[in-house]
Short mmCIF file of C-alpha atoms in Angstrom, two decimals:
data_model
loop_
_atom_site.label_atom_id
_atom_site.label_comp_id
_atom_site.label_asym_id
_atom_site.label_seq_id
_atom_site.Cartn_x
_atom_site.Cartn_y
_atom_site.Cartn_z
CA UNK M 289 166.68 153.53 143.96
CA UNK M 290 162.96 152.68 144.59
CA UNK M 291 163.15 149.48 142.33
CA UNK M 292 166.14 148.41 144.21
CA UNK M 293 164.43 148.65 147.55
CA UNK M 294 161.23 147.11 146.22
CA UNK M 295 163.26 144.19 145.07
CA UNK M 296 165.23 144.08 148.05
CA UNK M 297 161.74 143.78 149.96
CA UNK M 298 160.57 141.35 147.90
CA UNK M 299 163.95 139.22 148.49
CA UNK M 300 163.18 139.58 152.24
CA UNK M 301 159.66 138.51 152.04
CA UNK M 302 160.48 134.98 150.25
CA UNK M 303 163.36 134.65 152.45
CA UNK M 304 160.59 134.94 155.07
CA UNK M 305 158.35 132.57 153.71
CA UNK M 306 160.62 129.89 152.98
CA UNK M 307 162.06 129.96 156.89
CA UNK M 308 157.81 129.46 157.76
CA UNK M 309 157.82 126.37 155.64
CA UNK M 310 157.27 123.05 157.68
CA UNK M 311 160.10 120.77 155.50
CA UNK M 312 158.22 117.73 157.83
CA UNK M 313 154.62 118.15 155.99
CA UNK M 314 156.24 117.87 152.23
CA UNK M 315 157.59 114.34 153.77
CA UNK M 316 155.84 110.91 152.14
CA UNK M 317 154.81 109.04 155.28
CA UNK M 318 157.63 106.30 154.17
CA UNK M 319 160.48 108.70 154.80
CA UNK M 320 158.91 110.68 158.30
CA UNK M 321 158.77 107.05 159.40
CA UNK M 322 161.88 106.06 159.29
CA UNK M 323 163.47 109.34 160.77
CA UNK M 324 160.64 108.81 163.15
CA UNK M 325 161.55 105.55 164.14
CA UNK M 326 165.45 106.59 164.74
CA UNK M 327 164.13 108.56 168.24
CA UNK M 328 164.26 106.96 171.37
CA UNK M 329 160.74 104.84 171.89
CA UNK M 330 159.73 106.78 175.24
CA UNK M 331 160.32 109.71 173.73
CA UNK M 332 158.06 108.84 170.14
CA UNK M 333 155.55 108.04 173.07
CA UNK M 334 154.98 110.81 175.64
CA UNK M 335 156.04 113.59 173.75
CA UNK M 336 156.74 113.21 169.79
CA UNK M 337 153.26 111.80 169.01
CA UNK M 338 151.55 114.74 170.42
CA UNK M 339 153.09 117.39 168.77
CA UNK M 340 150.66 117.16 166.12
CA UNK M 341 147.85 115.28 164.52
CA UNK M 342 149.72 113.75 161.58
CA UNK M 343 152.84 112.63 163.86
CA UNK M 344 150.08 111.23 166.49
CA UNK M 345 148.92 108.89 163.72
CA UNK M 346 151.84 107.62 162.16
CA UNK M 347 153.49 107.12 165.36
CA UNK M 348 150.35 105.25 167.17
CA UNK M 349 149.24 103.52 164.00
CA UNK M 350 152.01 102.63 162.21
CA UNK M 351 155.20 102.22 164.75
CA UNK M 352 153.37 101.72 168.12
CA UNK M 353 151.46 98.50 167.07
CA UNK M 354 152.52 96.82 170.38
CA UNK M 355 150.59 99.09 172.33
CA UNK M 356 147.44 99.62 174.68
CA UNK M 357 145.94 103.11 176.13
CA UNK M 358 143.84 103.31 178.43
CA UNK M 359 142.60 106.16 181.14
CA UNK M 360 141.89 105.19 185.06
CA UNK M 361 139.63 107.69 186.34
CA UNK M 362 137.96 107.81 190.27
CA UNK M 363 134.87 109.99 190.63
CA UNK M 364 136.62 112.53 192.77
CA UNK M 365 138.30 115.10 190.55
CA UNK M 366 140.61 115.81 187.43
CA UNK M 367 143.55 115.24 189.40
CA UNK M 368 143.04 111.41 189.54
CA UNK M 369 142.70 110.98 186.31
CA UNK M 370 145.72 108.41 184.96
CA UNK M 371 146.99 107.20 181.59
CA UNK M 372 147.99 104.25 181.12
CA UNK M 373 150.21 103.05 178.39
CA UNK M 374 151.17 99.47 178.70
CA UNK M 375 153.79 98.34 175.78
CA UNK M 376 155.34 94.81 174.79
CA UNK M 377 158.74 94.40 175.08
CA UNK M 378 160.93 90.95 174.70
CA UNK M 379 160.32 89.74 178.39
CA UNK M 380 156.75 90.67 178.98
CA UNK M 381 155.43 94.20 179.49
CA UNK M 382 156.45 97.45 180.29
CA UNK M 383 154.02 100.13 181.65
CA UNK M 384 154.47 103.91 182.42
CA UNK M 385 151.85 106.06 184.25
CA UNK M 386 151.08 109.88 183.94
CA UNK M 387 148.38 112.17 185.56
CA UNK M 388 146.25 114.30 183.21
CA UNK M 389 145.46 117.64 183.28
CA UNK M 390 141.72 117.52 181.83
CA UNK M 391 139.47 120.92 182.66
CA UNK M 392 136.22 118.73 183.18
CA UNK M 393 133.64 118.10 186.11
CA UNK M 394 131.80 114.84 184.42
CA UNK M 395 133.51 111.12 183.35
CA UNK M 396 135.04 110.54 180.29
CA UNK M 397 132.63 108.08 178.14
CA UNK M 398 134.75 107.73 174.94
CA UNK M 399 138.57 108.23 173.70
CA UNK M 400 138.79 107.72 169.77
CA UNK M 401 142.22 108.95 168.37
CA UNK M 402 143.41 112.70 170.27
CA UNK M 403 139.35 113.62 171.26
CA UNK M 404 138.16 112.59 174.67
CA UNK M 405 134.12 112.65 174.78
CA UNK M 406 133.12 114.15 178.60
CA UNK M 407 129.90 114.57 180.57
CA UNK M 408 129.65 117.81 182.54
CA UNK M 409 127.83 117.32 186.15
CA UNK M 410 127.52 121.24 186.19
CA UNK M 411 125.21 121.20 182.97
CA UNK M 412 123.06 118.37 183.06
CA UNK M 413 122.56 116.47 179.32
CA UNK M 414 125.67 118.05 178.35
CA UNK M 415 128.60 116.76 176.41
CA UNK M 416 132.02 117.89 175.99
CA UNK M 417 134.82 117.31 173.73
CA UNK M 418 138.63 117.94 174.63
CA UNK M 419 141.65 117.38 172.63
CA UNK M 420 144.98 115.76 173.82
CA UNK M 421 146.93 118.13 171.18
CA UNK M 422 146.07 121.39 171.18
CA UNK M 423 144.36 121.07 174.64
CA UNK M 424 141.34 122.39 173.22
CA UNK M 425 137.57 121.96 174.64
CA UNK M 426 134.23 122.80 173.45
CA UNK M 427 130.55 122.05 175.11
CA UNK M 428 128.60 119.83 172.19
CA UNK M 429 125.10 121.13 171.54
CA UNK M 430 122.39 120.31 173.79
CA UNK M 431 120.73 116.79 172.65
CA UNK M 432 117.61 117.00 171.06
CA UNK M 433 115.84 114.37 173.34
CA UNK M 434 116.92 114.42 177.09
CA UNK M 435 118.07 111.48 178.39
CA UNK M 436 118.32 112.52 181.49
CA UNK M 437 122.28 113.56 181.37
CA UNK M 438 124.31 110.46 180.14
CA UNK M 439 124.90 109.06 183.69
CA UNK M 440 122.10 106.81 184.14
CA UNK M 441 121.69 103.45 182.54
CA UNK M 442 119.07 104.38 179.98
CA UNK M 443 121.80 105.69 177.92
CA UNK M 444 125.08 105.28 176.02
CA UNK M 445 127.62 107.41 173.90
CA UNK M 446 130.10 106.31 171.71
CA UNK M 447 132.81 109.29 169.89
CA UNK M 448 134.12 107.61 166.26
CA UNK M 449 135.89 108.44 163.28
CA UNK M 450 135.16 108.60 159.42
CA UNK M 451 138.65 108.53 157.77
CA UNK M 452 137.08 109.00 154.74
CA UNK M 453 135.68 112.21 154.88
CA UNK M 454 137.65 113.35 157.91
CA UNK M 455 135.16 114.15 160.40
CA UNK M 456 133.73 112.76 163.64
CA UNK M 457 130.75 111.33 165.11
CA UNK M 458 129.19 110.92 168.55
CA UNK M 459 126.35 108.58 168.60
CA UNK M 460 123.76 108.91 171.80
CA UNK M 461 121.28 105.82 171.84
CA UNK M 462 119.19 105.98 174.61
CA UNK M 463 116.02 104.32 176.17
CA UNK M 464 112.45 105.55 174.66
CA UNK M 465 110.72 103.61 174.35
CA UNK M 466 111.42 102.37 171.84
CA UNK M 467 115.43 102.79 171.75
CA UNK M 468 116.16 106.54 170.19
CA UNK M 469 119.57 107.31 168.57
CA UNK M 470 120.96 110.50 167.31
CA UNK M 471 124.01 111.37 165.38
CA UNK M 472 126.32 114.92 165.84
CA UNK M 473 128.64 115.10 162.71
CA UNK M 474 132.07 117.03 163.35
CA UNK M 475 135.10 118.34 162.34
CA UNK M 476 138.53 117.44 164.43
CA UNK M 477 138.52 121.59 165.35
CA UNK M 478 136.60 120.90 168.28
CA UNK M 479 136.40 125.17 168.77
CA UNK M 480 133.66 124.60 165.83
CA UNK M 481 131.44 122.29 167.71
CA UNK M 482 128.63 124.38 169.07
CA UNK M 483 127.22 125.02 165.30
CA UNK M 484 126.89 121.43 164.94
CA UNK M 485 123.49 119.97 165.11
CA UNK M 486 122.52 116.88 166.29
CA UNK M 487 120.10 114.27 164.02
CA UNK M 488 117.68 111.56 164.90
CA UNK M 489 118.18 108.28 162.99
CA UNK M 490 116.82 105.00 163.29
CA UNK M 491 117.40 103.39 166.45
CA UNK M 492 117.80 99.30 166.37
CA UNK M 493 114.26 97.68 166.82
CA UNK M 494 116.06 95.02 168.59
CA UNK M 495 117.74 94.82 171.83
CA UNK M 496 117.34 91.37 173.67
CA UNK M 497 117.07 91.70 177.23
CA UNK M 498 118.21 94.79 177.55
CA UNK M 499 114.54 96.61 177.77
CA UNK M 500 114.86 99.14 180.34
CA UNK M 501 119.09 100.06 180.27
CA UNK M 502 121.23 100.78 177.38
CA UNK M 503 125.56 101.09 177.66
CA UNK M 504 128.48 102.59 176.02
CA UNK M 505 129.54 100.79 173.23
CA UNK M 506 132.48 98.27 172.64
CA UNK M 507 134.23 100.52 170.29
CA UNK M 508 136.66 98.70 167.17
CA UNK M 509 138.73 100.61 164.59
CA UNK M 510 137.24 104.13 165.39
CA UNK M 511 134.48 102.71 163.20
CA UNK M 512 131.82 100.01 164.74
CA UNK M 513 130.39 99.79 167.43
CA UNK M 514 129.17 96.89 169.39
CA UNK M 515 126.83 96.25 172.35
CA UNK M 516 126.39 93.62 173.93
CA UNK M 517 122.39 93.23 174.66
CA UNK M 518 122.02 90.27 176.48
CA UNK M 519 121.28 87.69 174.09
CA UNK M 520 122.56 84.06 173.05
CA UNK M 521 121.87 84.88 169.24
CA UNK M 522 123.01 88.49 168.28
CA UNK M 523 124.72 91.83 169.08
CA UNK M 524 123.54 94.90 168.22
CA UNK M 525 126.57 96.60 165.98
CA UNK M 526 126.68 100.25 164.33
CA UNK M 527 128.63 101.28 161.16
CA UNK M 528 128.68 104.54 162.50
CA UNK M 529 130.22 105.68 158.93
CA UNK M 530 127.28 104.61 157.32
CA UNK M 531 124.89 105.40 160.20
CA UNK M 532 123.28 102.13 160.16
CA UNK M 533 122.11 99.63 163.22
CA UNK M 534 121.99 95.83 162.65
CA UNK M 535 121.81 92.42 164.08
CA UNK M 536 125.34 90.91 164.25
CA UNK M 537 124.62 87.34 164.64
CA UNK M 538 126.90 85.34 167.47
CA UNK M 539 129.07 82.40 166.56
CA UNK M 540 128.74 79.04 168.36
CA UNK M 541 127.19 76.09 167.77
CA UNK M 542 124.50 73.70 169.11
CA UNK M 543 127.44 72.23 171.13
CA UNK M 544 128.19 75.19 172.81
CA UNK M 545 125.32 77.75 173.14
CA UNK M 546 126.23 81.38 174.37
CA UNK M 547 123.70 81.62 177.03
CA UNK M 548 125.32 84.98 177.85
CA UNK M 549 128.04 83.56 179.17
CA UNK M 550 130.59 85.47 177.40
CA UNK M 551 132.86 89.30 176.99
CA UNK M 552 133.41 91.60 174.76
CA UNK M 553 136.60 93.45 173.96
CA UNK M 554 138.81 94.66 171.07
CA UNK M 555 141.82 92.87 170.39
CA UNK M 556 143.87 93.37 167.83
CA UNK M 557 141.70 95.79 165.41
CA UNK M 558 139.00 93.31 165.97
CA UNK M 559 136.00 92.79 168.07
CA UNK M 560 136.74 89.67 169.85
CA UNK M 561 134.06 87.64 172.08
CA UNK M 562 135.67 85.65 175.39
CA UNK M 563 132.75 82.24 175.43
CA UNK M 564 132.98 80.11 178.77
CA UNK M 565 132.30 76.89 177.20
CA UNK M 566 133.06 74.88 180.67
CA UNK M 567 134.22 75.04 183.43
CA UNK M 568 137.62 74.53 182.81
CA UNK M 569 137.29 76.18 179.09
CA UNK M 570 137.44 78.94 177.07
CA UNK M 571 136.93 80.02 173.40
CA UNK M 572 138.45 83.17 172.19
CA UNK M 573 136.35 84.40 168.65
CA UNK M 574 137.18 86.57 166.42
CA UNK M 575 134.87 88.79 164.18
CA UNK M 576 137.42 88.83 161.07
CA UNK M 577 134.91 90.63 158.61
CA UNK M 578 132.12 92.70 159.88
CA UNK M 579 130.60 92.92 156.70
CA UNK M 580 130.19 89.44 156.67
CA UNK M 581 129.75 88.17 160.30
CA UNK M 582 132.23 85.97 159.71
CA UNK M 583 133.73 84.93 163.17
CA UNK M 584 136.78 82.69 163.73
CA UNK M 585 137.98 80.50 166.92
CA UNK M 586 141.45 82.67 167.50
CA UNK M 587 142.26 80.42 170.59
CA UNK M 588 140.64 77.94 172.99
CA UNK M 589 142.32 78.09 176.73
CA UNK M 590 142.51 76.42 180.15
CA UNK M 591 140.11 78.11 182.35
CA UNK M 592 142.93 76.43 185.59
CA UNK M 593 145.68 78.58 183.78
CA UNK M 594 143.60 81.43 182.60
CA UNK M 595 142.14 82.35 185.89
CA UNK M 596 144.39 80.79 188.98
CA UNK M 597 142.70 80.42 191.90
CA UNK M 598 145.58 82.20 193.62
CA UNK M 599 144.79 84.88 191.69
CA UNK M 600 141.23 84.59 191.45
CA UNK M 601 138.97 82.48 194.29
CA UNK M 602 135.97 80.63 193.32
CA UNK M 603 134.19 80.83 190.30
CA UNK M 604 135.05 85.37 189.77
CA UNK M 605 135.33 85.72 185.94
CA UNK M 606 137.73 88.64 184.87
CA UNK M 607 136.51 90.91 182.67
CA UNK M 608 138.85 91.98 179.69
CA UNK M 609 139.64 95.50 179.19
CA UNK M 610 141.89 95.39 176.22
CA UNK M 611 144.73 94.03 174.64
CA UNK M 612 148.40 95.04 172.96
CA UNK M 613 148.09 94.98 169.48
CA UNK M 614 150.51 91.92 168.68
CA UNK M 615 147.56 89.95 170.11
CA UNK M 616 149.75 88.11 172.85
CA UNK M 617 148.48 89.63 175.72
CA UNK M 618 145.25 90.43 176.30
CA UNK M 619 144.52 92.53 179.93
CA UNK M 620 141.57 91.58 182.51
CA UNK M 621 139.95 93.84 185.28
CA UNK M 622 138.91 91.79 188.36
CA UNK M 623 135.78 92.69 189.59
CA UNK M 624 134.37 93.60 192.82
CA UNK M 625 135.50 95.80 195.41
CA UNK M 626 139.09 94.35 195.97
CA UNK M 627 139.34 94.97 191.44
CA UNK M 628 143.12 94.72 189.88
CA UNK M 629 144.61 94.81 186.86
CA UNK M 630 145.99 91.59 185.49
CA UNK M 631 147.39 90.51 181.92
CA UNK M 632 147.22 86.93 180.29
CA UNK M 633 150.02 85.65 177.85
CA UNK M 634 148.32 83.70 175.19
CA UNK M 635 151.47 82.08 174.15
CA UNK M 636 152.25 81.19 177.80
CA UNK M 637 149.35 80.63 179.74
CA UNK M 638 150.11 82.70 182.13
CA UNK M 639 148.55 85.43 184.29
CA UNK M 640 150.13 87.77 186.00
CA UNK M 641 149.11 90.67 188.26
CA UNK M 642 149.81 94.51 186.60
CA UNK M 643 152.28 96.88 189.00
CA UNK M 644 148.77 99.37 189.10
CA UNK M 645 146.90 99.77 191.49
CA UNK M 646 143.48 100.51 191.26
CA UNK M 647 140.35 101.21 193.05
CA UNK M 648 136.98 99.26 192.92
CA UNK M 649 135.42 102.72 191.97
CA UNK M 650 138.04 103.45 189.21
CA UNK M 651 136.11 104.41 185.62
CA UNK M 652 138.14 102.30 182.98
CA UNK M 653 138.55 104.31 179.01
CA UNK M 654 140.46 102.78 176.37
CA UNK M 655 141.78 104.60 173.43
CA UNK M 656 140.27 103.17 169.94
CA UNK M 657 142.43 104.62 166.90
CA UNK M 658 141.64 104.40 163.21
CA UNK M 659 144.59 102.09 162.78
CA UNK M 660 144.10 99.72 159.00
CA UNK M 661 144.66 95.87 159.91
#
């Protein structure tokens, strides 16, 4: 009798375990793709891509390539905080809007994959790091060097990615002088954070004009970092995976010199530089190999069609904010106090005004992903 209720308890236990097992994690990525991609698209995008980390990158890497993220924050409270998802579809693009429930009292700096990277007004120099998943926060360590609480403009903090080894890093350059950077290494379990410690590295010995204010960097891939210093020649650029600074030389010619009149945004999984060549110009480059500095013209426009004067009076250049990832459209912020949101068709020349609204004192955050071009 005793043998045949320890093997009838045994029976129950495996029975047990195999109703725990998650069928969807012993999937190849090929085959929860395509049952992914059978499920309505709105529904892959505010819901089924947050149910966990895995789903999140398959479904924003590898189905949602026509895609842009980005978070519209005012200075007044969590409650105004917006996202932003702005898709392609066959006659132009389609946005939806959402308000976010984010337990924070600062302004988001950085948004690489599900982590948001937050300053907290309540504790000055503090940093803290929420995730869109599991709605999990965590205060990050104290810096080692004050910088006077990442709100000024003798800082700038960056969150990336190392796919590699699977952990994260925020990078906090900031004015000395000479420019200072440190380095907090992390885990995605963003409960574990406060036992991480932060690191001083070498901070660039180079920084063009840019002697007395530093900014949040341009950020490409989850990986590099850019910033734009204020000089015809170079950028400074971080392999944050390799913790190393270095000159990333401009492209150009003789013909047509920089002389800082140029953007930065990513495009595409690429860093890509917006050069004002004339008055009625403009070159689009592309950094193809960061390795390499080897930049490419991607397109030249019409500065008439590019910025209307309907749209735009006088001589205000838009600023770009980001672009979907087919690399038709690419979306510009007018600046100044009456700002909007407006997107350009490359293959059309044409720019039309976004159904958003947004205020001149709106914070702008776009989501960089680990994506492989």
């Amino acid at each position: 009798m005793a043998i045949k209720k320890k093997k009838q308890c045994e029976a129950e236990q495996v029975t047990r375990r195999k109703k725990n097992v998650d069928f969807f994690s012993l999937l190849p990525d090929d085959l929860l793709l395509e049952i992914l991609r059978k499920l309505p698209p709105d529904m892959l995008r505010y819901k089924i891509r947050f149910v966990h980390r895995r789903w999140f990158n398959l479904i924003t890497n590898r189905i949602l390539l026509d895609h842009a993220s980005l978070i519209l924050e005012k200075p007044t409270g969590s409650d105004t905080i917006r996202l932003i998802d702005i898709r392609e579809e066959k006659h132009g693009l389609k946005m939806n809007k959402q308000y976010l429930d984010i337990p924070y009292s600062g302004r988001i700096k950085s948004w690489c994959n599900e982590l948001l990277l937050i300053t907290d007004l309540d504790r000055e120099g503090t940093l803290y790091i929420f995730n869109f998943l599991t709605k999990e926060g965590s205060f990050l360590p104290e810096c080692s060097t004050t910088c006077g609480g990442h709100y000024g403009c003798k800082c700038g903090v960056g969150l990336s990615y190392d796919e590699l080894n699977g952990v994260y890093r925020v990078v906090h350059v900031f004015m000395g002088p000479p420019i200072q950077c440190e380095l907090l290494v992390m885990k995605g379990n963003v409960t574990s954070c406060g036992s991480s410690k932060w690191k001083k590295i070498n901070g660039p010995s180079y920084m063009g004009l840019r002697r007395y204010y530093w900014d949040d960097p341009i950020s490409v891939q989850g990986r590099y970092f850019h910033w734009d210093v204020h000089c015809s020649k170079y950028l400074v650029s971080m392999d944050t995976v390799k913790e190393r600074f270095r000159q990333t030389c401009l492209p150009g010619c003789d013909k047509y010199p920089m002389n800082n009149r140029y953007s930065l945004v990513e495009m595409g999984g690429f860093l890509t530089l917006l050069h004002k060549v004339s008055a009625d110009k403009v070159h689009i480059w592309m950094l193809k190999d960061f390795q390499r500095t080897k930049w490419g013209i991607f397109r030249s426009i019409s500065i008439s069609s590019y910025v209307g004067s309907s749209i735009y009076p006088g001589s205000i250049f838009p600023l770009p904010v980001t672009s979907v990832k087919s690399k038709r459209y690419l979306i510009f912020r007018k600046p100044g106090s009456e700002t909007a949101l407006f997107s350009y068709d490359l293959k059309e020349s044409q720019m039309k005004k976004l159904d958003i609204e947004i205020a001149g004192n709106e914070h702008c955050v776009v989501q960089s992903t680990t994506a492989s071009f």
